[in-house]
């Protein structure tokens, strides 16, 4: 059912620069607010990672103290997950969903603004924990460690994550309602862009799993402040129960971080390959399958936590099963590129880099889904390498792919292609130099979350640190490109990629109410090359008819 009716209808006045710093209900303004905020915290989280990698260049703690090292990697993980990747996905969803389905705004514009304005306070609150002693127990905050390493820093971490989680739930409700209720009348579910399918699946995961994390953190907070013993073993509590609750959210959180960018890549690849997407329905339904299976795989993080053997087998099977819908997507993207007229510009380079990097992360994911292998590498650097290939090689590369693809639409300016390609080359090289050696370090037995290690691990750690520096350098052409293009870039066309989804039918940047009149679906979202083939067939038929006539 489609109604294309804005459920709340605030009047959007002419846009001004100050709108981006205030409570504004325009979904495009909120999308930019999310994007800028997420990149602000990306640079902070990335700086923390550089300090951590610098410390790990040598076996001894010679740069920062062990306590500060623990604080830095705890906040690095928390920032990159809750303040960069998840808000960046919300940025694309806010900006694009109404445009892609032909709506004027989100279903609940004021709620949308409220959801965003929980993010900056959540980030500031998290960073303020340094004033009282930042948390040191990692982004998992496992008890009893989290109950022993500093009360107030840990409590601030909990409040910050609760704030950011509430924002995520509100955003998920809004995205799902908008997609299901606000499409133009000619757009059924099977003719809407795949990014909307991806956000539908992401929203379901956010709404179903995030409240479980909130409940676990509230109980942990009681243990910290009120002295209860829900998870404190000294008072009869069970810390393993916390792990079950935490991973019921936090494994689906991996898909909350990656599914939006699966959608981004599904938009970028057919446009820049000039081919219809291969397996539209398979990609759409595989997003829903990942969303469902993501809810029943959490205990594979706990194979070494005393999990019964029969339960290990169940979660090993479900974890391996999730490789099927993921593989369907990868095969569909490769089949779309096969034989296409690929243009190796910045969006496409990042999209192809994403496919190759995520493939490595996915294959190592199948390896760690196996109980015997997971027990061998549990809590080693193999796991660090695996999830960075999934989340940085996956989410981040796809994020940059989408960033360059929609940059002309969002800003009305063209970016510098040379700087974009330099950004990709440095990022891709740095990514592989940083995270590939971690797999070998894990197999050799190096534990993660430690500042001290055996001297035999130093050569590979030194290589990994060098790669981290290359990734840090890669941000320089990116920043220069964005600043130069926004202020000095040439005016972008309405549809520079000759794309077929509705957001390209309006001006760049879009007008206040998105469209001058209700947009029209004159083709499917991925019917690239079909007109060309018809024209070629007509030309051949004309030639044959002409030859026959002679």
Coordinates of C-alpha atoms in Angstrom, one line a residue:
X1 CA 0.0 0.0 0.0
X2 CA 1.4 3.4 -0.9
X3 CA -0.1 6.7 0.2
X4 CA 2.7 9.2 -0.5
X5 CA 1.3 11.4 2.3
X6 CA 3.6 13.2 4.7
X7 CA 2.2 12.2 8.1
X8 CA 3.7 15.3 9.7
X9 CA 4.0 18.3 7.5
X10 CA 6.3 21.0 8.9
X11 CA 6.9 23.9 6.5
X12 CA 10.5 24.0 5.2
X13 CA 11.6 27.5 4.6
X14 CA 14.4 28.5 2.2
X15 CA 17.5 26.8 3.2
X16 CA 20.3 28.7 4.9
X17 CA 23.8 27.7 6.2
X18 CA 22.6 28.0 9.8
X19 CA 20.0 25.2 9.2
X20 CA 22.8 22.7 9.2
X21 CA 23.7 23.7 12.8
X22 CA 20.1 23.8 14.2
X23 CA 17.1 21.6 14.8
X24 CA 15.8 21.2 11.2
X25 CA 13.2 18.8 9.9
X26 CA 14.3 18.7 6.2
X27 CA 15.5 15.1 5.6
X28 CA 18.3 16.4 3.3
X29 CA 19.6 18.7 6.0
X30 CA 19.5 15.9 8.5
X31 CA 21.3 13.6 6.1
X32 CA 24.1 16.1 5.7
X33 CA 24.2 16.7 9.5
X34 CA 24.5 12.9 10.0
X35 CA 27.3 12.7 7.4
X36 CA 29.4 15.6 8.7
X37 CA 29.0 14.4 12.3
X38 CA 30.0 10.8 11.5
X39 CA 33.1 12.0 9.6
X40 CA 34.0 14.3 12.5
X41 CA 34.1 11.3 14.8
X42 CA 35.8 9.1 12.1
X43 CA 38.8 11.4 12.3
X44 CA 38.8 11.2 16.1
X45 CA 38.4 7.4 16.2
X46 CA 41.0 7.1 13.4
X47 CA 43.5 9.2 15.4
X48 CA 43.0 6.9 18.4
X49 CA 43.7 3.9 16.1
X50 CA 47.0 5.6 14.9
X51 CA 48.2 6.0 18.5
X52 CA 47.3 2.4 19.2
X53 CA 49.1 1.1 16.1
X54 CA 52.1 3.3 16.9
X55 CA 52.3 1.8 20.4
X56 CA 52.1 -1.7 18.8
X57 CA 55.1 -1.0 16.5
X58 CA 57.3 -2.2 19.3
X59 CA 56.8 -5.0 21.9
X60 CA 57.2 -2.6 24.9
X61 CA 54.7 0.0 26.1
X62 CA 56.9 3.0 25.2
X63 CA 54.4 5.5 23.7
X64 CA 51.4 5.4 26.1
X65 CA 50.8 3.7 29.5
X66 CA 48.9 0.4 29.5
X67 CA 45.9 2.1 31.1
X68 CA 45.7 4.8 28.4
X69 CA 46.2 2.1 25.7
X70 CA 43.2 0.3 27.0
X71 CA 41.1 3.5 27.0
X72 CA 42.1 4.4 23.5
X73 CA 41.2 1.1 21.9
X74 CA 38.0 1.0 23.9
X75 CA 36.9 4.4 22.6
X76 CA 38.3 3.6 19.1
X77 CA 36.0 0.6 18.8
X78 CA 33.0 2.4 20.3
X79 CA 33.4 5.5 18.1
X80 CA 33.9 3.7 14.9
X81 CA 30.8 1.5 15.4
X82 CA 28.3 3.8 17.1
X83 CA 29.5 7.3 15.9
X84 CA 30.8 6.6 12.4
X85 CA 29.6 3.6 10.5
X86 CA 26.0 3.5 11.9
X87 CA 25.4 7.3 11.7
X88 CA 26.9 7.3 8.2
X89 CA 24.4 4.6 7.1
X90 CA 21.7 6.8 8.6
X91 CA 23.1 9.8 6.7
X92 CA 22.6 8.0 3.3
X93 CA 19.2 6.7 4.3
X94 CA 18.0 10.1 5.5
X95 CA 19.2 11.9 2.3
X96 CA 18.2 9.3 -0.2
X97 CA 15.1 7.3 0.8
X98 CA 12.5 10.1 0.3
X99 CA 14.2 11.1 -3.0
X100 CA 14.3 7.5 -4.2
X101 CA 10.6 6.8 -3.5
X102 CA 9.4 10.2 -4.7
X103 CA 8.3 11.5 -1.3
X104 CA 8.6 15.1 0.0
X105 CA 10.1 14.1 3.4
X106 CA 10.4 11.3 5.9
X107 CA 7.2 9.9 7.5
X108 CA 8.1 11.6 10.9
X109 CA 10.3 14.6 10.2
X110 CA 10.4 15.9 13.8
X111 CA 11.2 12.5 15.1
X112 CA 13.9 12.3 12.5
X113 CA 15.5 15.5 13.8
X114 CA 15.2 14.3 17.4
X115 CA 17.0 11.0 16.4
X116 CA 19.9 13.0 14.9
X117 CA 20.3 15.4 17.9
X118 CA 20.9 12.4 20.2
X119 CA 24.1 11.7 18.3
X120 CA 26.4 14.7 19.0
X121 CA 25.6 14.7 22.7
X122 CA 26.2 11.0 22.8
X123 CA 29.6 11.5 21.2
X124 CA 30.6 14.4 23.4
X125 CA 29.5 12.4 26.5
X126 CA 31.6 9.5 25.4
X127 CA 34.7 11.7 24.9
X128 CA 34.1 13.4 28.3
X129 CA 34.8 10.1 30.0
X130 CA 38.5 11.0 29.7
X131 CA 37.9 13.6 32.4
X132 CA 37.0 10.9 35.0
X133 CA 39.0 8.0 33.6
X134 CA 37.7 6.6 30.3
X135 CA 36.5 2.9 30.2
X136 CA 39.2 0.3 29.7
X137 CA 37.2 -2.9 29.1
X138 CA 36.8 -2.7 25.3
X139 CA 33.7 -2.0 23.3
X140 CA 32.1 -5.2 24.6
X141 CA 32.3 -4.0 28.2
X142 CA 32.3 -7.6 29.6
X143 CA 31.7 -8.0 33.3
X144 CA 33.4 -8.6 35.7
X145 CA 36.2 -6.6 34.0
X146 CA 33.9 -3.6 33.3
X147 CA 32.9 -3.7 37.0
X148 CA 36.6 -3.5 38.1
X149 CA 38.2 -0.9 35.8
X150 CA 36.6 2.4 36.8
X151 CA 33.1 3.1 37.8
X152 CA 32.3 6.5 36.3
X153 CA 34.1 6.1 33.0
X154 CA 32.2 2.9 32.5
X155 CA 28.9 4.5 33.5
X156 CA 29.4 7.4 31.0
X157 CA 30.1 4.8 28.3
X158 CA 26.8 3.1 29.1
X159 CA 24.8 6.4 29.0
X160 CA 26.4 7.3 25.7
X161 CA 25.7 4.0 24.1
X162 CA 22.1 4.1 25.4
X163 CA 21.6 7.5 23.8
X164 CA 23.1 6.4 20.5
X165 CA 21.0 3.2 20.6
X166 CA 17.8 5.1 21.1
X167 CA 18.7 7.3 18.1
X168 CA 19.1 4.1 16.1
X169 CA 15.7 2.7 17.1
X170 CA 13.9 5.9 16.3
X171 CA 15.7 6.1 12.9
X172 CA 14.8 2.5 12.1
X173 CA 11.1 3.1 12.8
X174 CA 11.1 6.2 10.6
X175 CA 12.9 4.5 7.7
X176 CA 10.6 1.5 7.6
X177 CA 7.5 3.6 7.8
X178 CA 8.7 5.9 5.1
X179 CA 9.6 3.1 2.7
X180 CA 6.3 1.2 3.3
X181 CA 3.9 4.2 3.3
X182 CA 5.4 7.0 1.3
X183 CA 6.2 5.6 -2.2
X184 CA 4.7 7.2 -5.2
X185 CA 1.6 5.2 -6.4
X186 CA 3.3 3.6 -9.4
X187 CA 6.2 2.2 -7.3
X188 CA 5.5 -1.2 -5.8
X189 CA 8.0 -3.0 -3.6
X190 CA 9.6 -4.8 -6.6
X191 CA 10.3 -1.6 -8.5
X192 CA 11.9 0.4 -5.7
X193 CA 15.7 0.8 -5.5
X194 CA 17.7 -1.9 -3.7
X195 CA 19.0 0.6 -1.3
X196 CA 15.5 0.9 0.1
X197 CA 15.3 -2.9 0.5
X198 CA 18.6 -2.8 2.3
X199 CA 17.4 -0.1 4.7
X200 CA 14.1 -2.0 5.3
X201 CA 16.2 -5.0 6.5
X202 CA 18.5 -2.8 8.5
X203 CA 15.5 -1.1 10.2
X204 CA 14.0 -4.4 11.2
X205 CA 17.3 -5.4 12.8
X206 CA 17.7 -2.1 14.6
X207 CA 14.2 -2.2 16.1
X208 CA 14.3 -5.8 17.2
X209 CA 17.8 -6.2 18.6
X210 CA 18.8 -2.8 20.0
X211 CA 16.4 -2.8 22.9
X212 CA 18.1 -6.0 24.1
X213 CA 21.4 -4.2 24.4
X214 CA 19.7 -1.4 26.2
X215 CA 18.3 -3.8 28.7
X216 CA 21.7 -5.4 29.3
X217 CA 23.4 -2.1 29.7
X218 CA 20.8 -0.9 32.2
X219 CA 21.3 -4.0 34.3
X220 CA 25.1 -3.5 34.1
X221 CA 24.6 0.0 35.3
X222 CA 22.7 -1.2 38.3
X223 CA 25.6 -3.5 39.1
X224 CA 28.0 -0.5 38.9
X225 CA 26.0 2.0 40.8
X226 CA 23.5 0.2 43.0
X227 CA 25.6 -2.8 43.8
X228 CA 23.2 -5.4 42.4
X229 CA 24.6 -8.7 41.1
X230 CA 22.9 -9.4 37.8
X231 CA 26.3 -10.1 36.2
X232 CA 28.7 -9.8 39.1
X233 CA 30.0 -13.3 40.0
X234 CA 31.1 -12.3 43.5
X235 CA 27.4 -11.6 44.3
X236 CA 26.0 -14.7 42.6
X237 CA 25.5 -13.0 39.2
X238 CA 26.3 -14.6 35.8
X239 CA 28.6 -12.7 33.4
X240 CA 27.8 -15.2 30.6
X241 CA 24.2 -14.0 30.6
X242 CA 25.5 -10.5 29.8
X243 CA 27.4 -12.0 26.9
X244 CA 24.2 -13.6 25.5
X245 CA 22.3 -10.3 25.8
X246 CA 25.2 -8.2 24.4
X247 CA 25.8 -10.4 21.3
X248 CA 22.1 -10.8 20.6
X249 CA 22.4 -7.1 19.6
X250 CA 26.0 -6.9 18.7
X251 CA 26.2 -9.5 16.1
X252 CA 23.2 -8.2 14.2
X253 CA 24.9 -4.8 14.7
X254 CA 27.5 -6.0 12.1
X255 CA 24.6 -6.3 9.6
X256 CA 23.2 -2.9 10.8
X257 CA 26.6 -1.6 9.8
X258 CA 27.0 -3.5 6.5
X259 CA 23.5 -3.8 5.0
X260 CA 23.1 -0.1 4.2
X261 CA 26.3 -0.3 2.2
X262 CA 25.3 -3.4 0.5
X263 CA 22.4 -1.2 -0.7
X264 CA 24.8 1.5 -1.7
X265 CA 27.0 -0.8 -3.8
X266 CA 23.8 -2.3 -5.4
X267 CA 23.1 1.2 -6.7
X268 CA 26.6 2.1 -7.8
X269 CA 27.6 -1.0 -9.7
X270 CA 24.8 -1.1 -12.3
X271 CA 25.1 2.6 -13.0
X272 CA 28.8 2.5 -13.7
X273 CA 28.7 -0.8 -15.5
X274 CA 25.8 0.3 -17.7
X275 CA 24.1 -3.0 -17.1
X276 CA 20.8 -4.0 -15.4
X277 CA 21.4 -5.4 -11.9
X278 CA 21.7 -9.2 -12.0
X279 CA 19.2 -10.9 -9.8
X280 CA 17.2 -7.9 -8.5
X281 CA 14.8 -10.1 -6.4
X282 CA 17.6 -12.3 -5.2
X283 CA 19.5 -9.3 -3.8
X284 CA 16.4 -7.8 -2.3
X285 CA 15.3 -11.0 -0.5
X286 CA 18.8 -11.9 0.5
X287 CA 18.8 -8.6 2.5
X288 CA 15.8 -9.9 4.4
X289 CA 17.3 -13.3 4.8
X290 CA 20.5 -11.8 6.3
X291 CA 18.3 -9.7 8.6
X292 CA 16.5 -12.8 9.9
X293 CA 19.6 -15.1 10.2
X294 CA 21.5 -12.3 11.9
X295 CA 19.2 -12.7 14.9
X296 CA 20.1 -16.4 15.4
X297 CA 23.9 -16.5 15.2
X298 CA 25.0 -14.5 18.3
X299 CA 26.4 -17.4 20.3
X300 CA 29.2 -18.1 17.8
X301 CA 31.0 -15.3 19.7
X302 CA 30.8 -17.5 22.8
X303 CA 32.2 -20.9 21.6
X304 CA 34.8 -20.6 24.4
X305 CA 32.4 -19.5 27.1
X306 CA 31.3 -22.9 28.2
X307 CA 28.6 -23.2 25.5
X308 CA 27.2 -26.8 25.4
X309 CA 28.3 -28.9 22.4
X310 CA 24.9 -29.2 20.9
X311 CA 24.4 -25.5 21.0
X312 CA 27.8 -24.9 19.4
X313 CA 26.7 -27.1 16.5
X314 CA 23.4 -25.1 16.1
X315 CA 25.1 -21.7 16.0
X316 CA 27.9 -23.0 13.8
X317 CA 25.3 -24.2 11.2
X318 CA 23.3 -20.9 11.3
X319 CA 26.5 -18.8 11.1
X320 CA 27.7 -20.8 8.0
X321 CA 24.2 -20.5 6.5
X322 CA 24.3 -16.7 6.5
X323 CA 27.1 -17.0 3.9
X324 CA 24.5 -18.1 1.4
X325 CA 22.5 -14.8 1.1
X326 CA 25.8 -12.9 1.4
X327 CA 27.3 -15.0 -1.4
X328 CA 24.2 -14.4 -3.6
X329 CA 24.9 -10.7 -3.4
X330 CA 28.6 -11.0 -4.3
X331 CA 27.8 -13.3 -7.3
X332 CA 25.0 -10.9 -8.4
X333 CA 27.4 -7.9 -8.2
X334 CA 30.1 -9.8 -10.2
X335 CA 27.6 -10.9 -12.7
X336 CA 26.4 -7.4 -13.1
X337 CA 29.9 -6.2 -13.9
X338 CA 30.6 -9.1 -16.2
X339 CA 30.6 -7.8 -19.8
X340 CA 29.5 -4.4 -18.7
X341 CA 30.9 -1.0 -19.9
X342 CA 32.8 -0.4 -16.7
X343 CA 34.0 3.1 -16.0
X344 CA 36.8 3.1 -13.5
X345 CA 36.0 6.3 -11.7
X346 CA 36.1 6.8 -8.0
X347 CA 32.6 5.4 -7.1
X348 CA 33.3 2.3 -9.1
X349 CA 36.9 1.8 -7.9
X350 CA 35.7 1.9 -4.2
X351 CA 32.8 -0.4 -5.1
X352 CA 35.1 -3.0 -6.7
X353 CA 37.5 -2.6 -3.7
X354 CA 34.6 -3.2 -1.4
X355 CA 33.6 -6.5 -3.2
X356 CA 37.2 -7.9 -3.1
X357 CA 37.8 -6.8 0.5
X358 CA 34.5 -8.0 1.8
X359 CA 35.0 -11.3 0.0
X360 CA 38.2 -11.8 2.2
X361 CA 36.3 -10.9 5.3
X362 CA 33.4 -13.2 4.4
X363 CA 35.7 -16.2 3.7
X364 CA 37.5 -15.7 7.0
X365 CA 34.1 -15.4 8.6
X366 CA 33.2 -18.9 7.4
X367 CA 36.5 -20.1 8.9
X368 CA 35.8 -18.7 12.3
X369 CA 32.2 -20.0 12.2
X370 CA 33.8 -23.5 12.5
X371 CA 34.0 -24.4 16.2
X372 CA 37.5 -26.1 16.1
X373 CA 39.1 -23.2 14.2
X374 CA 37.4 -20.5 16.3
X375 CA 38.6 -22.1 19.5
X376 CA 42.1 -22.0 18.1
X377 CA 42.1 -18.3 17.0
X378 CA 39.6 -16.9 19.6
X379 CA 40.7 -13.6 21.0
X380 CA 43.7 -13.5 18.7
X381 CA 44.6 -11.0 16.0
X382 CA 43.1 -13.3 13.4
X383 CA 39.7 -12.0 14.6
X384 CA 40.9 -8.4 14.5
X385 CA 42.0 -8.9 10.8
X386 CA 38.7 -10.6 10.0
X387 CA 36.3 -8.0 11.3
X388 CA 38.4 -5.1 9.9
X389 CA 38.1 -6.6 6.5
X390 CA 34.4 -6.9 7.0
X391 CA 33.8 -3.5 8.5
X392 CA 36.6 -1.3 7.1
X393 CA 37.1 -3.2 3.8
X394 CA 33.3 -3.6 3.6
X395 CA 31.4 -0.7 5.1
X396 CA 34.1 2.0 4.7
X397 CA 35.0 1.4 1.1
X398 CA 31.3 1.2 0.2
X399 CA 30.6 4.3 2.1
X400 CA 33.3 6.2 0.1
X401 CA 31.8 4.7 -3.1
X402 CA 28.4 6.1 -2.2
X403 CA 30.0 9.4 -1.1
X404 CA 31.6 10.0 -4.5
X405 CA 28.5 8.7 -6.4
X406 CA 26.0 11.1 -4.7
X407 CA 28.5 13.9 -4.1
X408 CA 27.2 15.9 -7.2
X409 CA 23.6 15.4 -6.1
X410 CA 24.2 16.5 -2.5
X411 CA 26.4 19.5 -3.2
X412 CA 25.6 20.5 -6.7
X413 CA 29.4 20.4 -7.5
X414 CA 31.7 18.0 -9.3
X415 CA 34.5 16.4 -7.3
X416 CA 38.1 16.1 -8.6
X417 CA 38.4 12.7 -10.2
X418 CA 42.2 12.5 -9.8
X419 CA 42.1 13.2 -6.1
X420 CA 39.3 10.6 -5.7
X421 CA 41.4 7.9 -7.4
X422 CA 44.4 8.8 -5.3
X423 CA 42.2 8.5 -2.2
X424 CA 41.2 5.0 -3.3
X425 CA 44.7 3.8 -4.2
X426 CA 46.1 4.9 -0.8
X427 CA 43.2 3.5 1.1
X428 CA 43.2 0.2 -0.6
X429 CA 47.0 -0.3 -0.3
X430 CA 46.9 0.8 3.4
X431 CA 43.9 -1.4 4.2
X432 CA 45.7 -4.5 3.0
X433 CA 49.1 -3.7 4.5
X434 CA 47.4 -3.0 7.8
X435 CA 45.0 -5.9 8.2
X436 CA 46.3 -8.8 6.1
X437 CA 49.3 -9.4 8.5
X438 CA 46.9 -9.6 11.4
X439 CA 45.7 -13.0 10.2
X440 CA 49.2 -14.4 10.4
X441 CA 49.8 -12.8 13.8
X442 CA 46.6 -14.5 15.0
X443 CA 47.6 -17.9 13.7
X444 CA 51.0 -17.4 15.4
X445 CA 49.1 -16.9 18.7
X446 CA 49.3 -13.1 19.4
X447 CA 46.4 -12.1 21.6
X448 CA 44.4 -9.0 20.9
X449 CA 43.7 -6.0 23.3
X450 CA 47.3 -6.1 24.6
X451 CA 50.0 -3.4 24.5
X452 CA 52.8 -5.9 25.3
X453 CA 53.7 -8.8 23.1
X454 CA 56.5 -11.2 22.4
X455 CA 59.4 -9.9 20.3
X456 CA 58.8 -12.5 17.6
X457 CA 55.6 -10.7 16.6
X458 CA 57.3 -7.3 16.0
X459 CA 58.1 -7.6 12.2
X460 CA 54.4 -8.1 11.3
X461 CA 53.2 -5.5 13.7
X462 CA 55.7 -3.0 12.2
X463 CA 54.3 -3.8 8.8
X464 CA 50.7 -3.4 10.1
X465 CA 51.6 0.0 11.6
X466 CA 53.2 1.2 8.3
X467 CA 49.9 0.3 6.6
X468 CA 47.9 2.3 9.2
X469 CA 50.1 5.3 8.4
X470 CA 49.3 4.9 4.7
X471 CA 45.6 4.9 5.5
X472 CA 46.1 8.0 7.6
X473 CA 47.8 9.7 4.6
X474 CA 44.9 8.6 2.4
X475 CA 42.6 11.0 4.2
X476 CA 44.6 14.0 2.9
X477 CA 43.5 13.9 -0.7
X478 CA 40.0 13.1 0.5
X479 CA 39.8 16.2 2.7
X480 CA 41.4 18.4 0.0
X481 CA 39.0 17.1 -2.6
X482 CA 35.9 17.7 -0.5
X483 CA 36.9 21.2 0.6
X484 CA 38.1 22.3 -2.9
X485 CA 35.1 20.8 -4.7
X486 CA 32.5 22.3 -2.4
X487 CA 34.0 25.8 -2.7
X488 CA 35.7 25.8 -6.1
X489 CA 34.2 22.8 -7.9
X490 CA 32.4 23.1 -11.3
X491 CA 28.6 23.0 -11.3
X492 CA 27.3 19.5 -11.5
X493 CA 24.6 18.4 -13.9
X494 CA 21.3 17.1 -12.7
X495 CA 22.2 13.6 -13.6
X496 CA 25.9 13.3 -14.4
X497 CA 25.9 9.4 -14.3
X498 CA 22.7 9.0 -16.5
X499 CA 21.2 7.0 -13.6
X500 CA 17.6 5.9 -13.6
X501 CA 16.5 6.1 -9.9
X502 CA 14.2 9.0 -9.0
X503 CA 16.7 11.1 -7.0
X504 CA 18.4 12.0 -10.3
X505 CA 15.2 13.5 -11.7
X506 CA 15.4 16.5 -9.5
X507 CA 18.0 19.4 -9.3
X508 CA 21.5 19.0 -7.9
X509 CA 21.2 19.8 -5.0
X510 CA 17.5 19.0 -4.7
X511 CA 15.0 21.8 -4.1
X512 CA 13.3 22.2 -0.7
X513 CA 10.4 19.9 -1.3
X514 CA 12.5 17.5 -3.4
X515 CA 10.5 17.6 -6.7
X516 CA 8.8 20.4 -8.7
X517 CA 6.0 17.9 -9.4
X518 CA 5.4 14.2 -8.6
X519 CA 8.1 12.2 -10.3
X520 CA 7.2 9.6 -12.9
X521 CA 8.5 6.1 -13.2
X522 CA 9.4 5.9 -16.9
X523 CA 11.6 2.8 -16.5
X524 CA 12.8 0.3 -13.9
X525 CA 15.6 1.5 -11.6
X526 CA 18.3 -0.6 -13.3
X527 CA 17.2 -0.8 -17.0
X528 CA 20.6 0.2 -18.2
X529 CA 21.5 -0.8 -21.8
X530 CA 18.0 -2.0 -22.6
X531 CA 17.2 1.0 -24.8
X532 CA 20.6 0.7 -26.5
X533 CA 19.9 -3.0 -27.3
X534 CA 16.5 -2.1 -28.7
X535 CA 18.1 0.6 -30.8
X536 CA 20.7 -1.8 -32.0
X537 CA 18.1 -4.5 -32.8
X538 CA 16.0 -1.9 -34.7
X539 CA 19.1 -0.8 -36.6
X540 CA 20.0 -4.4 -37.6
X541 CA 16.4 -5.0 -38.6
X542 CA 16.4 -1.9 -40.8
X543 CA 19.6 -3.0 -42.4
X544 CA 18.3 -6.5 -43.2
X545 CA 15.1 -5.0 -44.5
X546 CA 17.1 -2.6 -46.8
X547 CA 19.4 -5.5 -48.0
X548 CA 16.3 -7.7 -48.7
X549 CA 14.7 -4.8 -50.7
X550 CA 17.8 -4.5 -52.9

